[in-house]
mmCIF file of C-alpha atoms in Angstrom:
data_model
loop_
_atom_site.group_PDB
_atom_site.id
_atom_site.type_symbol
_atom_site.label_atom_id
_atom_site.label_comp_id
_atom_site.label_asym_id
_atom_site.label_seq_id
_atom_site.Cartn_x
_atom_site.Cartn_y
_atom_site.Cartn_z
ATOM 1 C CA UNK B 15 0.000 0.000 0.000
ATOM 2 C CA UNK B 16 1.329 3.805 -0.873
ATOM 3 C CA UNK B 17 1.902 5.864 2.337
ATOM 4 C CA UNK B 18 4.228 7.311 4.201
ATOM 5 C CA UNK B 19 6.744 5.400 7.180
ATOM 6 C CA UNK B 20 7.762 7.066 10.446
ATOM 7 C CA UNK B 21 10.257 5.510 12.722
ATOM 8 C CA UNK B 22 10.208 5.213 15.260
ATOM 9 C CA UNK B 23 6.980 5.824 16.948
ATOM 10 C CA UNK B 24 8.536 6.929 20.394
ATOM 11 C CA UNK B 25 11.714 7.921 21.081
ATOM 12 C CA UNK B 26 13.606 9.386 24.338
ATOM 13 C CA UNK B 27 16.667 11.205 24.458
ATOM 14 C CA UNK B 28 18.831 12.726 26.516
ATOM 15 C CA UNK B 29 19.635 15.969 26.697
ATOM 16 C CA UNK B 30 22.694 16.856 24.429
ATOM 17 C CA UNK B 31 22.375 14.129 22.328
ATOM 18 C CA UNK B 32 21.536 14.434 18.324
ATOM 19 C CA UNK B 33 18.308 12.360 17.338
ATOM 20 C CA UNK B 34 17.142 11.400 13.490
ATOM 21 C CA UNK B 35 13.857 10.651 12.855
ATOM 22 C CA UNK B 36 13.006 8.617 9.693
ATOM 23 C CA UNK B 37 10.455 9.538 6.840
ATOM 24 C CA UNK B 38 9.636 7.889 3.794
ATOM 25 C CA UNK B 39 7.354 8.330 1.501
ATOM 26 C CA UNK B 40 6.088 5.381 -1.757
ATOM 27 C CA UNK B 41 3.694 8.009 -3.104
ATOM 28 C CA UNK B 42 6.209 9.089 -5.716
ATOM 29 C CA UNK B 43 5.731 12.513 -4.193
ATOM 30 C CA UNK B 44 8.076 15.400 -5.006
ATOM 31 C CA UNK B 45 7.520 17.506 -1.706
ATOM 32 C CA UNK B 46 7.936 16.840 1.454
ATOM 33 C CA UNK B 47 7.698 18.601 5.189
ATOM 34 C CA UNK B 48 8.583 17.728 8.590
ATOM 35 C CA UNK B 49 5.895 19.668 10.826
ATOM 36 C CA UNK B 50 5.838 19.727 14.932
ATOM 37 C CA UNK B 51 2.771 19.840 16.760
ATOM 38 C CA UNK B 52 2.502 20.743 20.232
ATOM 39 C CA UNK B 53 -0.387 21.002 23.101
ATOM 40 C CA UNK B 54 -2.414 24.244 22.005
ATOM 41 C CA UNK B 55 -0.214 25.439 19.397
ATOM 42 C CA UNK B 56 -0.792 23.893 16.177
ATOM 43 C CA UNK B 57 0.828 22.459 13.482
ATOM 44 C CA UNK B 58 4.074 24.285 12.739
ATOM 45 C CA UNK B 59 6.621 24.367 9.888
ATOM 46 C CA UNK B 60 9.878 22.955 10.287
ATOM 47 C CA UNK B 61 11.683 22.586 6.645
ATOM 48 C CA UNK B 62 9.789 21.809 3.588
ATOM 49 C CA UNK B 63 11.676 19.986 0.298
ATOM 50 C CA UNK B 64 10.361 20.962 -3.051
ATOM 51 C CA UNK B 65 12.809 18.365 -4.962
ATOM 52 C CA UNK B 66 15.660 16.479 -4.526
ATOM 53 C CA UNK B 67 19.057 17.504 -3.221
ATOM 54 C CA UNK B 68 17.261 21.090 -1.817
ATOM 55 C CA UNK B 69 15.143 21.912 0.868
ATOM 56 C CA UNK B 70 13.880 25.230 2.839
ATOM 57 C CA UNK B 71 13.593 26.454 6.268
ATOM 58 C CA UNK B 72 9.724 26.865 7.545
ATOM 59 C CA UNK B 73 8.878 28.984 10.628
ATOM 60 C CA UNK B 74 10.630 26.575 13.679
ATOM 61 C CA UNK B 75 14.205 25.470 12.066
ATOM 62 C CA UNK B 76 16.416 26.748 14.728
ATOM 63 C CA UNK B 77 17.695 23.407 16.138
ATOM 64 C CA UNK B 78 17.034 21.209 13.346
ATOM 65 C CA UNK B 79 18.516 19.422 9.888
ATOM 66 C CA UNK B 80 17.405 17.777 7.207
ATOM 67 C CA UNK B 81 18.770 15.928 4.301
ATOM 68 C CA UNK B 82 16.877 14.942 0.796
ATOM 69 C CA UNK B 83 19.182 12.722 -0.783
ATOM 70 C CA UNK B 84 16.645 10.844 -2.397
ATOM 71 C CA UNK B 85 13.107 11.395 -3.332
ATOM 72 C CA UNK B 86 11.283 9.090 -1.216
ATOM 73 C CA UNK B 87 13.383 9.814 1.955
ATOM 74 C CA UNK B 88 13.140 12.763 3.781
ATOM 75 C CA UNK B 89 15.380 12.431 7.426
ATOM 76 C CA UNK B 90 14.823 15.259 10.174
ATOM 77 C CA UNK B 91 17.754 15.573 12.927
ATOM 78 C CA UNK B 92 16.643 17.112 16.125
ATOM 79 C CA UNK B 93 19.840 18.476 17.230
ATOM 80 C CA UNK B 94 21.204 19.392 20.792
ATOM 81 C CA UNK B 95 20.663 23.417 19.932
ATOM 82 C CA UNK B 96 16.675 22.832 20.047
ATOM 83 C CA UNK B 97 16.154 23.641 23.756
ATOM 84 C CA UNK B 98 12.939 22.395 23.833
ATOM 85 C CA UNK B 99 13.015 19.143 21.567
ATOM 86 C CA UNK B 100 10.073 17.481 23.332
ATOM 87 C CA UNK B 101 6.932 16.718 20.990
ATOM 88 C CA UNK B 102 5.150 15.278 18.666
ATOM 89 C CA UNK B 103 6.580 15.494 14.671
ATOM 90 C CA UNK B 104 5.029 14.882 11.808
ATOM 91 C CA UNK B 105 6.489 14.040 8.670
ATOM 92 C CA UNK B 106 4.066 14.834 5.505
ATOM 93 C CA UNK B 107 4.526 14.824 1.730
ATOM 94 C CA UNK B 108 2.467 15.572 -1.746
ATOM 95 C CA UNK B 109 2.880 16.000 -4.832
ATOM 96 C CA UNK B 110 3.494 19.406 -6.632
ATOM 97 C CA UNK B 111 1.295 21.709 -8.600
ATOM 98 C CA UNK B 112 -1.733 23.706 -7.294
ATOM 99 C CA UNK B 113 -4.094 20.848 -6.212
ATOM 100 C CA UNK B 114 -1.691 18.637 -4.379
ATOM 101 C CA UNK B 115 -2.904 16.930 -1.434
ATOM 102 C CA UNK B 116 -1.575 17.191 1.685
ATOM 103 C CA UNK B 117 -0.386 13.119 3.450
ATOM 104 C CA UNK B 118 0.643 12.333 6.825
ATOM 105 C CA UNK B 119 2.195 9.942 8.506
ATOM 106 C CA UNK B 120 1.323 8.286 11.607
ATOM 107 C CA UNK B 121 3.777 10.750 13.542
ATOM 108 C CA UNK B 122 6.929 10.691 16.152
ATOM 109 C CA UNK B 123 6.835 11.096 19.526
ATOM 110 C CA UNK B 124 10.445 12.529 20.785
ATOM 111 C CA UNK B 125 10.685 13.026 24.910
ATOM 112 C CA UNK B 126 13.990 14.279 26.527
ATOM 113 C CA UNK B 127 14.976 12.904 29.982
ATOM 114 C CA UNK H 16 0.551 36.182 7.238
ATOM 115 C CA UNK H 17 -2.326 33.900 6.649
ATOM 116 C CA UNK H 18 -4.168 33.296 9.966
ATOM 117 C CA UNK H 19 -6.473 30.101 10.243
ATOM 118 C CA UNK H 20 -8.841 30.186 13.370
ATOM 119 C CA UNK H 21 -11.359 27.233 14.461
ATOM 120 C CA UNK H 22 -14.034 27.875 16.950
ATOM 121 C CA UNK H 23 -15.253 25.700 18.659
ATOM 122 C CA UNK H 24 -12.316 24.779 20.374
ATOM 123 C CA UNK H 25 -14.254 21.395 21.810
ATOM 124 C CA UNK H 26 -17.714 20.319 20.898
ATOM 125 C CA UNK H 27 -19.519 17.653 22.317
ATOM 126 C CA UNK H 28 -22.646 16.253 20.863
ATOM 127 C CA UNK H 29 -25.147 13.041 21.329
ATOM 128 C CA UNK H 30 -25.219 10.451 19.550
ATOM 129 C CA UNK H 31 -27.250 10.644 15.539
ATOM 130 C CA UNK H 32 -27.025 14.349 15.927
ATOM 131 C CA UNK H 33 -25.712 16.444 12.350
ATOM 132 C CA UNK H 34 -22.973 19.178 13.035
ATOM 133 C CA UNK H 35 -21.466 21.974 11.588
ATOM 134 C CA UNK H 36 -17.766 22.492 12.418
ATOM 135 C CA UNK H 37 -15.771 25.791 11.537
ATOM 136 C CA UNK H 38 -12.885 26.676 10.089
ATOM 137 C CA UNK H 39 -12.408 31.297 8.813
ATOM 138 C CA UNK H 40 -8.966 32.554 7.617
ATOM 139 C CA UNK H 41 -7.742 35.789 6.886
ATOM 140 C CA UNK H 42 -6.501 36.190 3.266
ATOM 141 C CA UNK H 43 -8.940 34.831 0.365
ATOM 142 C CA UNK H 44 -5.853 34.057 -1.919
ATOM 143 C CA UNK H 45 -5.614 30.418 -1.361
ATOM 144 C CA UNK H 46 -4.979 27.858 -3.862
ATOM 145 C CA UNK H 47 -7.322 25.255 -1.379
ATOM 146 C CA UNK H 48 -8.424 24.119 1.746
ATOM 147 C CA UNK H 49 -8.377 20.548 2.851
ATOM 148 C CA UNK H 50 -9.505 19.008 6.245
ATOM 149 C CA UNK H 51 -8.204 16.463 8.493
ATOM 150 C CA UNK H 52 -9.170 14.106 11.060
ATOM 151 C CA UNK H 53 -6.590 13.245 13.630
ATOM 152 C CA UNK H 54 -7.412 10.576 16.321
ATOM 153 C CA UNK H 55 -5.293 10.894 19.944
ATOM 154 C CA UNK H 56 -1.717 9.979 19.257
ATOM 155 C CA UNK H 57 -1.974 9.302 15.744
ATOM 156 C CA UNK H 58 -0.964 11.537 12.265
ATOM 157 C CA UNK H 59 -3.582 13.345 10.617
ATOM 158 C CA UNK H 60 -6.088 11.638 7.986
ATOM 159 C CA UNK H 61 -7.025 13.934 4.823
ATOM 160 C CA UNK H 62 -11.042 14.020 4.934
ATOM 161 C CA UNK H 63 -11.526 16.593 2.128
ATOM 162 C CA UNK H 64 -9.858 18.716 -0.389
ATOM 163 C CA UNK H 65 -11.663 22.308 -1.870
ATOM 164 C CA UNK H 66 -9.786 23.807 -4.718
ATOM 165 C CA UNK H 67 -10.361 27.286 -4.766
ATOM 166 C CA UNK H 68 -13.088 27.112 -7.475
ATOM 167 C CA UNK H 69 -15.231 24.827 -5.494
ATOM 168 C CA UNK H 70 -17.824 25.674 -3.695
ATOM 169 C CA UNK H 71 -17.991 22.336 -1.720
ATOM 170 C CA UNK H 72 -16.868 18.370 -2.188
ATOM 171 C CA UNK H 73 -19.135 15.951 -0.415
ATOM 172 C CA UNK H 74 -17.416 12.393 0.939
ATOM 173 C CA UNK H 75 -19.967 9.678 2.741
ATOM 174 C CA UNK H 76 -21.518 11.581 5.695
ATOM 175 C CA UNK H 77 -18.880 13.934 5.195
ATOM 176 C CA UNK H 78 -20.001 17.455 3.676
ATOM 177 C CA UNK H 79 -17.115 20.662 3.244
ATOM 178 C CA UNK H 80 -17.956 23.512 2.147
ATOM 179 C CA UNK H 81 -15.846 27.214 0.814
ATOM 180 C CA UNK H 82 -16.813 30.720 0.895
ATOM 181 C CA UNK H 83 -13.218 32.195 -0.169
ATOM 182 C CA UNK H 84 -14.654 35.794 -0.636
ATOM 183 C CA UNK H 85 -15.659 35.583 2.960
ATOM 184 C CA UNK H 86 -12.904 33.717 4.392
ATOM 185 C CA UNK H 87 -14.838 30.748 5.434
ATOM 186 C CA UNK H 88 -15.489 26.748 5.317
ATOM 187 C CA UNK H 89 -17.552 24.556 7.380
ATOM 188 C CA UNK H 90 -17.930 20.637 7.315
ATOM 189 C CA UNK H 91 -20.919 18.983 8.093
ATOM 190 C CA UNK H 92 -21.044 15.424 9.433
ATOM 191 C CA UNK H 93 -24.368 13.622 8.735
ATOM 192 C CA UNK H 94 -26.069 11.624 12.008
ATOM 193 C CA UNK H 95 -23.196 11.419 13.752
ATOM 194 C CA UNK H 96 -21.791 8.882 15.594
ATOM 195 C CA UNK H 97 -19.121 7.846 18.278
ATOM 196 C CA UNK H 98 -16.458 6.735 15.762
ATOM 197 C CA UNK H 99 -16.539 10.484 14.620
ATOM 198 C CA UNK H 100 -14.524 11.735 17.992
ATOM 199 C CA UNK H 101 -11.839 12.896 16.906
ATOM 200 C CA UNK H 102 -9.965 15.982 16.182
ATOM 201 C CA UNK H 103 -10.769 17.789 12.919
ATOM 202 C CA UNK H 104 -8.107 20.653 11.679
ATOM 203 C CA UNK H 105 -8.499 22.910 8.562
ATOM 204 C CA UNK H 106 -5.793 23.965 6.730
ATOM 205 C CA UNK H 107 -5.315 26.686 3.702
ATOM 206 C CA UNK H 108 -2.780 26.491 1.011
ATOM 207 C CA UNK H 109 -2.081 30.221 0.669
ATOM 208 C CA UNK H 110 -1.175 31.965 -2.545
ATOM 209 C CA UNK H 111 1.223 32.807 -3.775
ATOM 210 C CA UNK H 112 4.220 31.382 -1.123
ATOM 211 C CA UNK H 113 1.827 27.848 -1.708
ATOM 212 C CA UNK H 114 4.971 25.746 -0.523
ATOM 213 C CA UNK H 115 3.118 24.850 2.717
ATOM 214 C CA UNK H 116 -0.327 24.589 4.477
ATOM 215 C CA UNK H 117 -1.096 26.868 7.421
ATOM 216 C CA UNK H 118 -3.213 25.347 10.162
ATOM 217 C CA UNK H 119 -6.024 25.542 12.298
ATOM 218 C CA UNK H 120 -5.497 24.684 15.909
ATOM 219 C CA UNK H 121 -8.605 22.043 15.231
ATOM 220 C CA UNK H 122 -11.821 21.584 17.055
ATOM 221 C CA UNK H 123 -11.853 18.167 19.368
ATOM 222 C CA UNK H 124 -15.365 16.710 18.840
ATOM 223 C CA UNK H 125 -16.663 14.231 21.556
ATOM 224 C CA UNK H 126 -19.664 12.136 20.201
ATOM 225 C CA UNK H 127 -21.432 10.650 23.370
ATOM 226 C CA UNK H 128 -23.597 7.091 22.562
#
């Protein structure tokens, strides 16, 4: 079946440590986003990828990396600079042109000790 | 910057009962709107997807309606029932950045048996 694959589901980490949370997508989808969502805030942008080998910052990308070496594959590293790393991310993807819908996956949960 | 508010923040309605839930944002230039469903712990589920030419797209029980000139979209849900709790987010793709949705904070919706 076409969807997209987080892993893991839950994760802990201690503080000062680097974390990468996997994404992949078998939707053939050029774009993809890694969004965090936290009690009462929302959904907010972390980087977007528009293609292969380039992606953009979104609103929230202090503390954070990506990577899009390949099309279906979309990593995000939560790095020791986020101060407050805890929460739930969501990885997303569709393809482009105006009418693309908008995928999820089933999400990452990320806790620091 | 395209604001997307949902009110009610929580609903909770008996069982077999039809509802309205909305979704207003500031900025009519959107390319569409499309609504989720997001159970507790899980990623979101696309329900519905509006292009900005249509007035409304219809799925099962599921009814979504746009009024871009006035900055507004509702979906209906037809004799409700328990298996509709959830949380249900709205989300515009705004013109002409269009690289990313912005999001609702959603409306939790507790259907009671």
């Amino acid at each position: 079946d076409g969807g997209i694959t987080q892993s893991p589901k839950y994760l802990f980490r201690k503080e000062g440590q680097n974390v990468t949370l996997s994404c992949e997508q078998n939707l053939n989808h050029d774009a993809m986003y890694w969004y965090r969502q936290d009690p009462g805030q929302g959904l907010r942008l972390i980087y977007y990828s528009q293609i292969v080998n380039d992606f953009q910052k979104g609103d929230i990308a202090e503390g954070y990396s990506v990577s899009r070496e390949k099309k279906e594959s979309f990593p995000l590293t939560v790095t020791s600079a986020q101060k407050n790393p805890t929460a739930f991310y969501l990885c997303a993807s569709r393809r482009t042109g105006a009418d693309g819908e908008l995928f999820f996956g089933e999400g990452s949960r990320l806790t620091v000790l | 910057k395209q604001e997307v508010t949902q009110i009610p923040a929580a609903l909770s309605v008996p069982e077999g009962e039809n509802l309205v839930l909305n979704c207003s944002f500031t900025d009519s230039a959107i390319y569409n709107l499309q609504w989720f469903r997001q159970d507790p712990g899980k990623g979101l589920t696309s329900l519905l997807l509006i292009q900005s030419s249509q007035r409304e797209q219809t799925s099962g029980r599921l009814n979504a309606s746009l009024d871009k000139s006035s900055g507004r979209s509702t979906l209906y849900i037809a004799a409700s029932q328990p298996g509709d709790s959830a949380t249900y987010l709205c989300a515009v793709r705004p013109i002409p950045s269009g690289y990313a949705l912005n999001f609702g904070k959603g409306t939790s919706l507790l259907v009671t048996p």
